[in-house]
Coordinates of C-alpha atoms in Angstrom, one line a residue:
M1 CA 30.0 129.4 161.1
G2 CA 32.9 128.5 158.9
E3 CA 31.3 131.6 156.7
E4 CA 31.2 134.1 159.2
S5 CA 34.8 133.3 160.0
R6 CA 35.7 133.7 156.5
I7 CA 34.4 137.3 156.6
G8 CA 35.4 137.8 159.9
D9 CA 39.1 137.4 158.8
E10 CA 38.5 140.0 155.4
L11 CA 37.6 142.1 157.9
S12 CA 40.4 141.9 160.3
I13 CA 42.6 142.3 156.7
L14 CA 40.9 145.2 155.5
V15 CA 41.6 146.8 159.4
L16 CA 45.4 145.7 158.7
T17 CA 45.5 147.6 155.3
A18 CA 43.3 150.9 156.9
E19 CA 45.8 150.7 159.8
R20 CA 49.1 150.7 156.8
L21 CA 47.5 153.3 155.1
R22 CA 47.4 155.4 158.4
V23 CA 50.8 154.9 158.7
A24 CA 51.5 156.0 155.3
V25 CA 49.7 159.5 155.7
D26 CA 51.5 160.1 158.8
E27 CA 54.4 159.6 157.3
A28 CA 53.7 161.8 154.3
E29 CA 55.9 165.3 153.4
S30 CA 54.3 166.5 150.7
F31 CA 50.4 167.0 150.3
K32 CA 50.1 167.0 154.2
T33 CA 47.0 168.5 154.0
E34 CA 45.4 166.6 151.6
C35 CA 46.8 163.5 152.9
G36 CA 45.1 164.4 156.3
E37 CA 41.8 164.4 155.1
V38 CA 42.4 160.9 153.7
G39 CA 43.5 160.0 157.0
K40 CA 40.4 161.3 158.3
Q41 CA 38.4 158.9 155.9
V42 CA 40.3 156.3 157.2
D43 CA 39.8 156.2 160.3
R44 CA 36.5 156.5 160.5
L45 CA 36.4 153.5 157.8
A46 CA 39.0 151.5 160.5
Q47 CA 36.9 151.7 162.9
M48 CA 33.3 150.8 161.6
L49 CA 35.1 148.2 159.6
R50 CA 36.5 147.0 163.7
T51 CA 32.9 147.4 165.1
L52 CA 31.7 145.1 162.1
A53 CA 34.3 142.8 162.7
R54 CA 33.2 142.0 166.0
F55 CA 29.8 142.3 165.6
V56 CA 30.2 139.3 162.8
S57 CA 32.0 137.4 165.0
S58 CA 30.1 137.6 168.3
S59 CA 27.1 137.0 166.2
S60 CA 24.6 134.3 167.8
Q61 CA 23.3 133.7 164.6
Q62 CA 24.1 133.2 161.1
V63 CA 25.0 137.1 159.7
Y64 CA 23.1 137.5 155.9
D65 CA 26.8 138.4 154.5
R66 CA 26.0 139.4 151.0
P67 CA 25.7 142.9 151.1
I68 CA 29.0 142.9 153.5
R69 CA 31.1 140.9 151.0
R70 CA 29.7 143.0 148.2
V71 CA 30.8 146.0 149.9
I72 CA 34.2 145.4 151.5
V73 CA 35.4 144.2 147.8
D74 CA 34.9 148.2 146.9
V75 CA 36.2 149.2 150.5
K76 CA 39.4 146.9 149.7
K77 CA 40.5 148.8 145.9
N78 CA 39.4 151.9 147.6
L79 CA 41.8 151.4 150.5
E80 CA 44.7 150.1 148.2
R81 CA 44.1 153.1 145.9
G82 CA 44.1 155.5 148.7
F83 CA 47.6 153.8 149.5
S84 CA 49.3 153.4 146.4
L85 CA 48.9 157.7 146.5
V86 CA 49.6 158.0 149.5
R87 CA 52.8 156.5 150.0
K88 CA 54.2 158.6 146.6
C89 CA 53.5 161.5 149.3
R90 CA 56.8 160.2 151.7
R91 CA 60.5 161.6 151.4
H92 CA 62.2 160.6 148.7
N93 CA 65.3 161.9 146.2
I94 CA 64.9 164.3 143.7
I95 CA 64.9 162.1 140.9
R96 CA 62.1 160.1 142.4
R97 CA 60.8 163.3 143.1
V98 CA 60.5 164.8 139.7
C99 CA 59.3 161.0 138.4
T100 CA 56.2 161.0 140.2
I101 CA 53.3 163.3 139.1
I102 CA 50.6 163.5 141.3
N103 CA 48.3 166.3 142.6
A104 CA 45.1 167.9 144.1
A105 CA 43.0 166.3 141.8
D106 CA 43.7 162.5 142.8
F107 CA 44.1 163.0 146.2
R108 CA 40.1 164.3 145.8
K109 CA 39.0 161.2 144.1
V110 CA 41.1 159.3 146.8
I111 CA 38.8 161.5 149.4
N112 CA 35.5 160.6 147.6
L113 CA 36.1 157.1 147.4
L114 CA 36.4 156.7 151.1
E115 CA 33.6 158.8 151.8
S116 CA 32.0 156.4 149.5
S117 CA 33.2 153.3 151.4
N118 CA 32.5 154.8 154.7
G119 CA 28.9 155.3 153.3
D120 CA 28.5 151.5 152.4
V121 CA 29.8 150.5 155.6
K122 CA 28.0 152.9 157.9
W123 CA 24.7 151.5 156.0
I124 CA 25.3 148.2 156.4
L125 CA 25.7 148.8 160.5
S126 CA 23.1 150.3 160.3
V127 CA 21.4 147.5 158.7
F128 CA 23.2 145.1 161.5
D129 CA 22.8 147.2 164.8
S130 CA 19.5 149.3 164.0
D131 CA 18.9 149.1 167.6
G132 CA 22.4 150.8 168.5
D133 CA 24.1 148.4 171.2
G134 CA 25.6 145.9 169.4
S135 CA 22.8 143.4 169.0
F136 CA 21.1 143.0 165.6
G137 CA 18.1 145.5 165.8
G138 CA 16.1 144.4 162.7
G139 CA 14.5 147.4 161.6
I140 CA 13.8 147.3 157.9
V141 CA 16.3 150.1 156.9
I142 CA 15.0 152.4 153.4
S143 CA 18.2 154.2 153.0
L144 CA 20.8 154.2 150.2
P145 CA 24.1 153.2 150.4
P146 CA 26.8 155.0 147.8
I147 CA 27.3 151.5 146.3
A148 CA 23.7 151.0 145.2
T149 CA 23.1 154.4 144.3
N150 CA 21.9 152.9 140.4
D151 CA 19.9 150.1 142.0
P152 CA 18.1 151.5 145.0
I153 CA 16.0 148.3 144.8
L154 CA 18.8 146.3 145.8
P155 CA 20.0 147.8 149.5
W156 CA 16.0 147.0 150.1
V157 CA 16.4 143.9 149.0
W158 CA 19.7 143.2 151.7
S159 CA 17.8 144.8 154.2
L160 CA 14.2 143.1 153.9
V161 CA 16.2 139.5 153.5
A162 CA 19.1 140.3 156.6
S163 CA 15.9 141.0 158.8
I164 CA 14.1 138.2 158.1
Q165 CA 17.3 136.5 158.5
M166 CA 18.2 138.0 161.9
G167 CA 15.7 140.2 162.8
K168 CA 12.8 139.7 165.5
L169 CA 9.7 138.3 165.0
V170 CA 7.4 140.9 164.8
D171 CA 10.3 142.3 162.0
K172 CA 10.8 139.1 159.9
I173 CA 7.3 139.2 159.6
D174 CA 7.0 142.7 158.0
A175 CA 10.2 141.9 156.3
A176 CA 8.9 138.7 154.7
N177 CA 5.0 140.8 153.3
Q178 CA 7.7 143.4 151.7
L179 CA 9.3 141.2 150.1
G180 CA 6.6 138.7 149.0
S181 CA 5.3 143.2 147.7
L182 CA 8.3 143.3 146.1
A183 CA 8.7 140.0 144.0
G184 CA 4.7 140.6 142.8
D185 CA 6.0 143.6 140.8
N186 CA 7.8 142.3 138.2
D187 CA 10.6 139.7 137.3
R188 CA 13.6 141.8 138.1
N189 CA 12.6 141.9 141.8
K190 CA 12.5 138.5 142.2
K191 CA 15.4 137.9 140.3
I192 CA 17.1 139.7 142.6
I193 CA 15.3 138.2 145.5
V194 CA 16.9 135.1 144.1
D195 CA 20.5 136.5 143.6
E196 CA 20.8 137.8 147.1
G197 CA 19.9 134.7 148.8
G198 CA 16.5 135.3 150.1
V199 CA 15.4 131.9 149.6
A200 CA 17.0 130.2 152.1
P201 CA 16.0 132.9 155.2
L202 CA 11.9 132.5 153.7
L203 CA 12.0 128.5 154.3
R204 CA 13.3 128.7 157.4
L205 CA 11.1 131.8 158.9
L206 CA 8.1 129.3 156.7
K207 CA 9.6 125.5 158.8
E208 CA 10.6 127.7 162.0
S209 CA 8.7 130.2 162.8
S210 CA 5.8 129.9 166.2
S211 CA 3.3 132.2 164.2
A212 CA 0.7 131.2 161.8
E213 CA 1.2 134.8 159.9
G214 CA 4.8 134.9 159.8
Q215 CA 4.5 131.3 158.0
I216 CA 1.9 132.3 155.3
A217 CA 4.2 136.0 155.2
A218 CA 7.0 133.5 154.0
A219 CA 5.1 131.1 151.9
T220 CA 3.3 133.9 150.3
A221 CA 6.5 135.1 149.3
L222 CA 8.3 132.2 148.6
G223 CA 5.0 131.2 146.3
L224 CA 5.2 134.8 144.2
L225 CA 9.1 133.9 143.5
A226 CA 8.0 130.5 142.0
C227 CA 7.2 131.7 139.2
D228 CA 10.0 129.9 136.3
E229 CA 11.7 127.2 136.7
D230 CA 15.2 128.7 137.3
K231 CA 13.7 130.5 140.6
V232 CA 11.6 127.2 141.2
R233 CA 14.7 125.1 141.3
S234 CA 16.5 127.5 143.8
I235 CA 13.4 126.5 146.5
V236 CA 13.9 122.8 145.5
N237 CA 18.3 123.3 145.7
E238 CA 17.7 125.3 149.2
L239 CA 15.9 121.7 150.5
G240 CA 12.5 123.8 150.6
V241 CA 10.7 120.8 149.2
P242 CA 10.8 119.4 152.7
I243 CA 9.9 122.0 154.7
I244 CA 6.9 122.6 152.6
V245 CA 5.6 119.4 152.9
Q246 CA 6.6 118.9 156.9
V247 CA 4.5 122.3 157.4
L248 CA 1.6 121.1 154.9
G249 CA 1.3 118.4 157.4
D250 CA 1.4 120.4 160.5
A251 CA 0.5 124.1 160.1
S252 CA -3.2 125.4 160.8
V253 CA -5.7 125.5 157.7
R254 CA -5.0 129.3 156.9
V255 CA -1.1 128.8 157.0
Q256 CA -1.9 125.5 155.0
I257 CA -3.7 127.6 151.8
K258 CA -0.7 129.7 151.3
V259 CA 1.3 126.5 151.2
A260 CA -1.0 124.5 148.9
T261 CA -0.6 127.7 146.3
L262 CA 3.4 127.0 146.6
V263 CA 3.3 123.3 145.9
A264 CA 1.1 123.9 142.6
R265 CA 3.4 127.4 141.7
M266 CA 6.2 125.0 142.3
A267 CA 4.5 121.8 140.3
E268 CA 3.2 123.6 137.7
H269 CA 7.2 124.8 136.8
D270 CA 9.6 123.1 137.7
P271 CA 9.0 119.0 136.7
V272 CA 12.2 118.2 139.5
A273 CA 10.0 120.3 141.9
Q274 CA 6.8 117.6 140.6
D275 CA 9.2 114.4 141.3
E276 CA 10.6 116.1 144.6
F277 CA 7.1 116.4 146.0
A278 CA 6.2 113.3 144.8
R279 CA 9.4 111.6 146.8
Q280 CA 8.3 113.7 150.0
S281 CA 5.0 112.1 150.3
V282 CA 2.9 115.5 149.2
I283 CA 0.1 114.0 147.4
K284 CA -1.2 111.8 150.0
P285 CA -2.0 115.0 152.6
L286 CA -3.0 116.7 150.1
V287 CA -5.6 114.2 148.4
T288 CA -6.7 114.1 152.5
L289 CA -7.0 118.1 152.9
L290 CA -8.9 118.0 149.8
S291 CA -11.1 115.6 151.3
L292 CA -12.9 117.5 154.2
D293 CA -16.4 116.4 154.9
V294 CA -16.8 114.6 151.6
F295 CA -19.7 112.5 152.4
F296 CA -19.9 109.1 150.0
D297 CA -22.2 107.3 151.6
D298 CA -24.7 108.3 148.1
I299 CA -22.3 106.9 146.1
H300 CA -23.5 103.1 144.9
L301 CA -20.4 101.2 145.8
S302 CA -19.8 97.2 146.1
K303 CA -18.3 96.0 149.2
H304 CA -14.7 95.8 147.0
N305 CA -14.7 99.5 146.3
S306 CA -12.1 102.4 147.6
I307 CA -14.1 103.1 150.2
H308 CA -13.5 100.1 152.0
S309 CA -9.5 100.6 152.3
L310 CA -10.2 104.1 154.0
V311 CA -11.9 102.5 156.3
Q312 CA -9.8 99.7 157.0
M313 CA -7.3 102.3 157.4
N314 CA -9.1 104.0 159.9
K315 CA -9.5 100.8 162.0
E316 CA -5.2 100.9 161.9
V317 CA -4.9 104.4 162.8
E318 CA -7.2 103.3 166.0
K319 CA -4.9 101.1 166.7
D320 CA -2.0 103.0 166.1
P321 CA -2.2 106.2 167.3
S322 CA 1.1 107.7 165.9
S323 CA -0.3 107.6 162.1
K324 CA 0.3 111.0 161.0
F325 CA -2.2 112.0 158.6
Y326 CA -5.3 109.5 159.3
R327 CA -7.4 109.4 162.1
P328 CA -11.2 108.9 162.5
L329 CA -13.2 111.8 163.4
K330 CA -16.2 109.8 165.3
S331 CA -17.6 106.4 165.1
S332 CA -20.2 106.7 162.3
K333 CA -21.6 105.2 159.2
S334 CA -20.3 108.0 157.6
N335 CA -17.2 107.9 155.2
V336 CA -15.7 110.9 155.9
Y337 CA -11.9 111.6 156.6
R338 CA -10.0 114.1 157.6
E339 CA -6.0 114.6 157.7
I340 CA -4.6 116.2 160.8
G341 CA -0.8 115.7 160.4
G342 CA 1.8 115.9 163.1
S343 CA 1.0 114.4 166.9
G344 CA 0.6 116.7 170.7
S345 CA -1.1 119.1 171.7
R346 CA 0.0 121.8 168.6
T347 CA -1.3 119.4 166.1
G348 CA -5.1 118.8 168.5
N349 CA -5.4 122.4 168.6
F350 CA -5.2 122.6 164.4
K351 CA -7.2 119.9 164.5
K352 CA -9.8 121.9 166.6
E353 CA -9.3 125.1 164.4
R354 CA -10.1 123.4 161.2
D355 CA -12.9 121.8 162.8
N356 CA -14.4 125.0 163.3
E357 CA -13.3 127.4 160.6
N358 CA -15.7 128.7 158.7
P359 CA -16.7 127.6 155.3
E360 CA -15.1 129.5 152.7
V361 CA -11.7 129.1 154.3
K362 CA -11.9 125.3 154.2
H363 CA -13.1 126.0 150.3
E364 CA -10.4 128.0 149.7
L365 CA -8.1 124.6 151.3
K366 CA -9.5 122.6 148.7
V367 CA -9.4 124.5 146.1
N368 CA -6.0 124.9 146.3
C369 CA -4.9 121.3 147.2
A370 CA -7.4 120.2 143.5
E371 CA -4.9 122.6 141.9
A372 CA -2.0 121.1 143.7
L373 CA -2.3 118.3 142.6
W374 CA -3.4 119.4 139.2
M375 CA -0.3 120.9 138.5
L376 CA 1.3 118.0 140.3
A377 CA -0.3 115.1 137.7
R378 CA 0.7 117.2 134.7
G379 CA 2.1 115.5 132.4
N380 CA 3.8 112.9 135.2
V381 CA 2.6 109.5 135.1
A382 CA 3.9 108.4 138.0
N383 CA 2.7 111.0 140.1
S384 CA -0.9 110.2 138.5
R385 CA -0.7 107.0 139.4
R386 CA 0.3 108.2 143.3
I387 CA -2.9 109.8 143.1
T388 CA -5.0 106.8 142.2
E389 CA -3.2 104.9 144.7
T390 CA -4.4 107.6 147.4
K391 CA -8.3 107.0 146.2
G392 CA -8.5 110.7 145.3
L393 CA -10.2 110.0 141.9
L394 CA -13.8 109.1 144.1
S395 CA -13.3 112.6 146.1
L396 CA -12.6 114.3 142.7
A397 CA -15.4 112.8 141.0
K398 CA -17.7 113.6 143.9
I399 CA -16.6 116.8 144.3
V400 CA -16.7 117.5 140.1
E401 CA -20.4 116.3 141.0
K402 CA -21.3 118.4 143.6
E403 CA -19.3 121.3 143.8
V404 CA -19.3 124.7 141.1
G405 CA -16.9 127.1 140.6
E406 CA -12.6 126.8 140.4
L407 CA -13.3 123.8 142.8
Q408 CA -14.8 122.1 140.4
Y409 CA -12.2 123.3 138.0
N410 CA -9.2 122.1 138.9
C411 CA -10.6 118.8 140.6
L412 CA -12.1 118.2 137.2
M413 CA -8.8 119.1 135.4
T414 CA -7.0 116.9 137.8
L415 CA -9.1 114.2 136.4
M416 CA -8.6 115.3 132.8
E417 CA -4.2 114.7 133.6
I418 CA -4.7 111.1 134.8
T419 CA -6.7 110.2 132.2
A420 CA -4.0 111.9 129.9
A421 CA -1.6 109.7 131.3
A422 CA -3.3 106.2 131.7
E423 CA -3.6 107.1 128.1
S424 CA 0.1 106.7 127.8
N425 CA 0.5 104.6 130.3
A426 CA -0.9 100.9 129.5
D427 CA 0.0 100.2 133.5
L428 CA -1.9 102.9 134.8
R429 CA -4.9 102.6 132.9
R430 CA -5.8 99.2 133.8
A431 CA -4.5 99.4 137.8
A432 CA -6.7 102.8 138.1
F433 CA -9.7 101.9 135.1
K434 CA -10.9 98.7 135.2
T435 CA -14.1 98.3 133.9
N436 CA -15.2 96.7 137.2
S437 CA -14.0 100.1 139.3
P438 CA -15.9 101.9 141.5
A439 CA -13.7 104.7 141.2
A440 CA -13.2 104.9 137.6
K441 CA -16.4 104.5 136.8
A442 CA -17.2 107.4 139.4
V443 CA -15.3 109.6 137.6
I444 CA -16.7 108.5 134.1
D445 CA -20.5 109.1 134.6
Q446 CA -19.3 112.6 136.0
M447 CA -17.6 112.7 132.8
L448 CA -20.3 112.1 131.0
W449 CA -22.3 114.3 133.4
I450 CA -20.8 117.5 132.3
I451 CA -20.7 116.7 128.8
K452 CA -24.3 115.9 128.3
E453 CA -25.6 118.3 131.1
V454 CA -23.5 121.2 131.9
D455 CA -23.7 124.1 129.0
N456 CA -20.3 125.4 129.8
P457 CA -17.4 125.1 127.4
I458 CA -14.6 125.4 130.1
L459 CA -15.7 122.3 131.2
K460 CA -17.1 120.7 128.8
I461 CA -13.5 120.1 127.2
P462 CA -12.0 118.7 129.4
A463 CA -14.7 116.4 129.8
I464 CA -14.6 115.5 126.4
Q465 CA -11.0 114.8 126.4
S466 CA -10.9 112.8 129.3
I467 CA -13.6 110.3 127.7
G468 CA -11.2 110.3 125.0
S469 CA -7.9 109.3 127.1
L470 CA -10.3 106.7 128.1
A471 CA -10.5 105.2 124.8
R472 CA -8.9 102.1 125.2
T473 CA -10.5 101.0 128.2
F474 CA -14.2 101.0 127.0
P475 CA -15.5 97.4 125.9
A476 CA -17.4 96.8 122.7
R477 CA -20.6 96.8 124.3
E478 CA -20.4 100.0 126.7
T479 CA -21.8 102.3 124.3
R480 CA -23.0 104.7 126.4
M481 CA -20.4 107.0 126.0
I482 CA -20.4 107.4 122.1
Q483 CA -23.3 109.3 121.7
P484 CA -22.8 112.3 123.8
L485 CA -19.6 112.5 122.2
V486 CA -21.1 112.0 118.3
E487 CA -23.9 114.8 119.6
K488 CA -20.9 117.4 120.5
L489 CA -19.8 117.2 116.8
G490 CA -22.6 119.2 116.4
S491 CA -22.3 121.8 119.0
S492 CA -21.9 125.6 118.1
N493 CA -18.7 126.2 120.0
Q494 CA -16.3 124.8 117.3
E495 CA -13.7 124.5 120.1
V496 CA -16.2 122.1 122.3
A497 CA -16.7 120.1 118.5
I498 CA -13.1 119.8 117.3
T499 CA -12.1 118.0 120.7
A500 CA -15.2 115.8 120.3
V501 CA -13.5 114.4 117.2
I502 CA -10.5 114.0 118.4
S503 CA -12.0 112.0 121.0
L504 CA -13.4 110.3 118.5
Q505 CA -10.3 109.3 116.6
K506 CA -9.3 107.5 119.9
F507 CA -12.0 105.3 119.5
V508 CA -11.6 104.5 115.9
C509 CA -8.1 104.9 115.7
P510 CA -6.0 101.8 114.7
E511 CA -4.2 101.3 118.2
N512 CA -7.7 100.8 119.3
F513 CA -8.0 96.8 119.6
L514 CA -12.0 97.5 119.3
C515 CA -11.8 100.0 116.6
A516 CA -14.1 98.5 113.7
E517 CA -17.1 98.4 117.1
H518 CA -16.6 101.6 117.9
S519 CA -16.7 102.9 114.2
K520 CA -20.4 100.9 113.9
N521 CA -22.1 102.3 116.8
I522 CA -20.2 106.2 116.1
I523 CA -21.8 105.8 112.2
E524 CA -24.9 104.2 114.2
Y525 CA -25.1 107.7 116.2
G526 CA -25.3 110.0 113.2
A527 CA -21.7 110.8 113.2
I528 CA -21.4 110.8 109.5
P529 CA -23.6 113.8 108.2
L530 CA -22.7 116.0 111.2
L531 CA -19.0 115.2 110.1
M532 CA -19.6 116.0 106.7
K533 CA -21.5 119.9 107.7
L534 CA -17.7 120.6 109.8
I535 CA -15.6 119.9 106.7
R536 CA -18.0 122.3 104.6
N537 CA -18.1 124.9 107.4
F538 CA -14.6 124.7 109.2
E539 CA -11.2 126.2 109.1
Q540 CA -9.0 124.2 107.0
Q541 CA -6.8 123.0 109.7
M542 CA -10.1 122.0 111.7
Q543 CA -11.6 120.0 108.3
L544 CA -8.4 118.0 108.5
Q545 CA -9.2 116.0 112.1
C546 CA -12.7 115.6 110.8
L547 CA -11.4 114.1 107.8
A548 CA -9.1 112.1 110.0
L549 CA -12.0 110.5 111.8
L550 CA -14.1 109.2 108.4
C551 CA -11.2 108.0 107.4
Y552 CA -11.4 106.1 110.3
L553 CA -15.2 105.7 109.9
S554 CA -14.5 104.8 106.3
I555 CA -12.0 101.8 106.6
N556 CA -13.1 100.5 110.0
A557 CA -17.0 100.2 108.7
S558 CA -16.3 100.3 104.7
N559 CA -19.5 98.6 104.3
H560 CA -22.1 100.3 106.2
E561 CA -24.7 102.3 103.4
Q562 CA -24.3 105.5 105.3
L563 CA -21.0 106.0 104.2
E564 CA -22.6 105.2 100.2
Q565 CA -25.7 107.8 101.2
A566 CA -23.8 110.3 102.3
K567 CA -21.2 110.2 99.2
V568 CA -18.2 109.6 101.3
L569 CA -16.2 108.5 98.9
T570 CA -16.7 111.4 96.7
V571 CA -16.0 113.7 99.7
L572 CA -12.6 111.9 100.3
E573 CA -11.4 112.0 96.2
G574 CA -12.2 115.6 96.7
A575 CA -10.4 116.0 99.9
E576 CA -7.2 113.7 98.5
R577 CA -5.3 116.8 96.9
L578 CA -6.1 118.7 100.1
A579 CA -4.8 117.0 102.6
G580 CA -1.3 115.9 100.4
L581 CA -0.5 119.0 100.8
Q582 CA -0.7 119.6 104.5
N583 CA 0.5 116.1 105.6
M584 CA 1.9 112.8 104.3
E585 CA 0.2 110.5 107.0
L586 CA -2.8 112.1 106.3
R587 CA -2.6 111.4 102.8
E588 CA -1.9 107.7 103.0
L589 CA -5.2 107.7 105.4
V590 CA -7.1 109.0 102.8
S591 CA -5.9 107.0 99.9
K592 CA -6.4 103.6 102.2
A593 CA -9.8 104.9 103.2
I594 CA -10.6 105.5 99.4
Y595 CA -9.3 102.2 98.5
Q596 CA -11.4 100.3 101.3
L597 CA -14.8 102.4 100.1
S598 CA -13.8 101.7 96.4
L599 CA -13.8 97.8 97.3
Y600 CA -17.3 98.1 98.9
N601 CA -18.8 99.8 95.7
A602 CA -17.5 97.8 93.1
G603 CA -18.8 94.7 95.3
S604 CA -21.8 96.2 95.7
H605 CA -22.5 96.8 92.3
S606 CA -21.3 93.1 91.0
Q607 CA -23.5 92.0 93.8
M608 CA -26.4 94.1 92.1
L609 CA -25.6 92.8 88.6
S610 CA -25.5 90.2 89.6
Y611 CA -29.3 90.2 91.4
V612 CA -30.8 91.7 88.7
G613 CA -29.3 89.0 86.1
P614 CA -28.2 89.1 82.3

């Protein structure tokens, strides 16, 4: 109301300026005809300004003031210019009249400017009072005011945002859909919408609308606007995250689909949004929605597994009907859990709708929730930990096993981000991927299944990366993941092969406490011939990755006979100069590997001479 009061005061000042100009017109002694034309323009302008001021002061809702503020700046300048000109036409002494030079051209300019101001104010009134009864009509006005002649998108955006903020529900929905269409056209339109205050009305429509159609239109438009960090930050700054999380928990399935997409887009582009969503507890409902109708009966888990916690949660909810997110569907041995955010008849209706929704719609919801989790986990250790704390690993692993297409891929990428976070954070690694953890075992099993059985590089690559990220969690006796990685060194797809090389490096690098044991196992599974082939056939940048793996193997298992049989020492000596040209760290690694192999070869030669005798 304070903003509206200031706008009303500014409009009142403009009315006074117009009246002052009208008095000057009446007092004019020269150029009376031209001054009369100025007076006509001023009369029309003053009347419309009074109407606009009354509307602003009497409106029962917040007025969208962007176009008003833009227009009144020009109106003020034009009125002051008109007053400056007209007052020169009053009676003066001879000397003043001689020194004051004005002509008809000056009046034509002022009249044209006032005519433009009339057009601008008339356009604003048509936007705010399209029903003509003094109340906001809400119709979308497509006409072009003079102030925006060079930018026709601007008044269109003004009209649409005004309708969303102040119009009737049907007009709000129509305007939100049109605004989304504009945002989808190009980045410039997105910038105009954000700069002209379009975010707040869309969030209000998303939060307060009693219509699912209105919420869908608002969420879709916001999702299109969330295309870069600055625009996402605008949504965050308008306190949009709590609204989005609330709607995700309370709305119908079709609304949740769009809201989950909005979460994904915001988390994708802005790390601040990632953290803010986590603070507002968005991960728990996302995991729960993703787990709709996911059965765990055929996963062999111990009595202390992750599902145990879900059963306990269901028991607690039975005792506490006010719980927001979890309620048991029925008394059954099947471990199924669903989210029905909120309480009351509206929530009950959404639950019935969700239960009766067709499988395609439910599948789309899962796809979008999985993508949102992926984007929330990407590069964010804290969010990855939160996903594991909700017991989401089991759901993700089960979906990777059972589903295909986009849903499978999004869940796989979420797991890849979680394993990458675990690689960089020892606490997360120990908590979520303990060797006796059923959830961790389920994840690893699915990754290995993809590496072995799925003939799709798009899926193989993140699975291989995930196994590499978990390299420091595997004990020396756990070798089942090494053989598939070694076999992928011979893949016909170069990207798969080089990803396998990089993952195997993580098993044998010095940071891995069991690097010596893993190196022997990798060699035993036949890695050396495959690496030698890759070094010969790969382009130079990929050769360096293969060379690094070969060096680690040589340092950790220099006494292995396969290294001597493959003449690895000769290959490393020939590559030493190449490695030095590219990377000093790699050059040192090559030198160290050559030294280790040379020591072993010298020792072996001495032992052989001793055995043969003089």
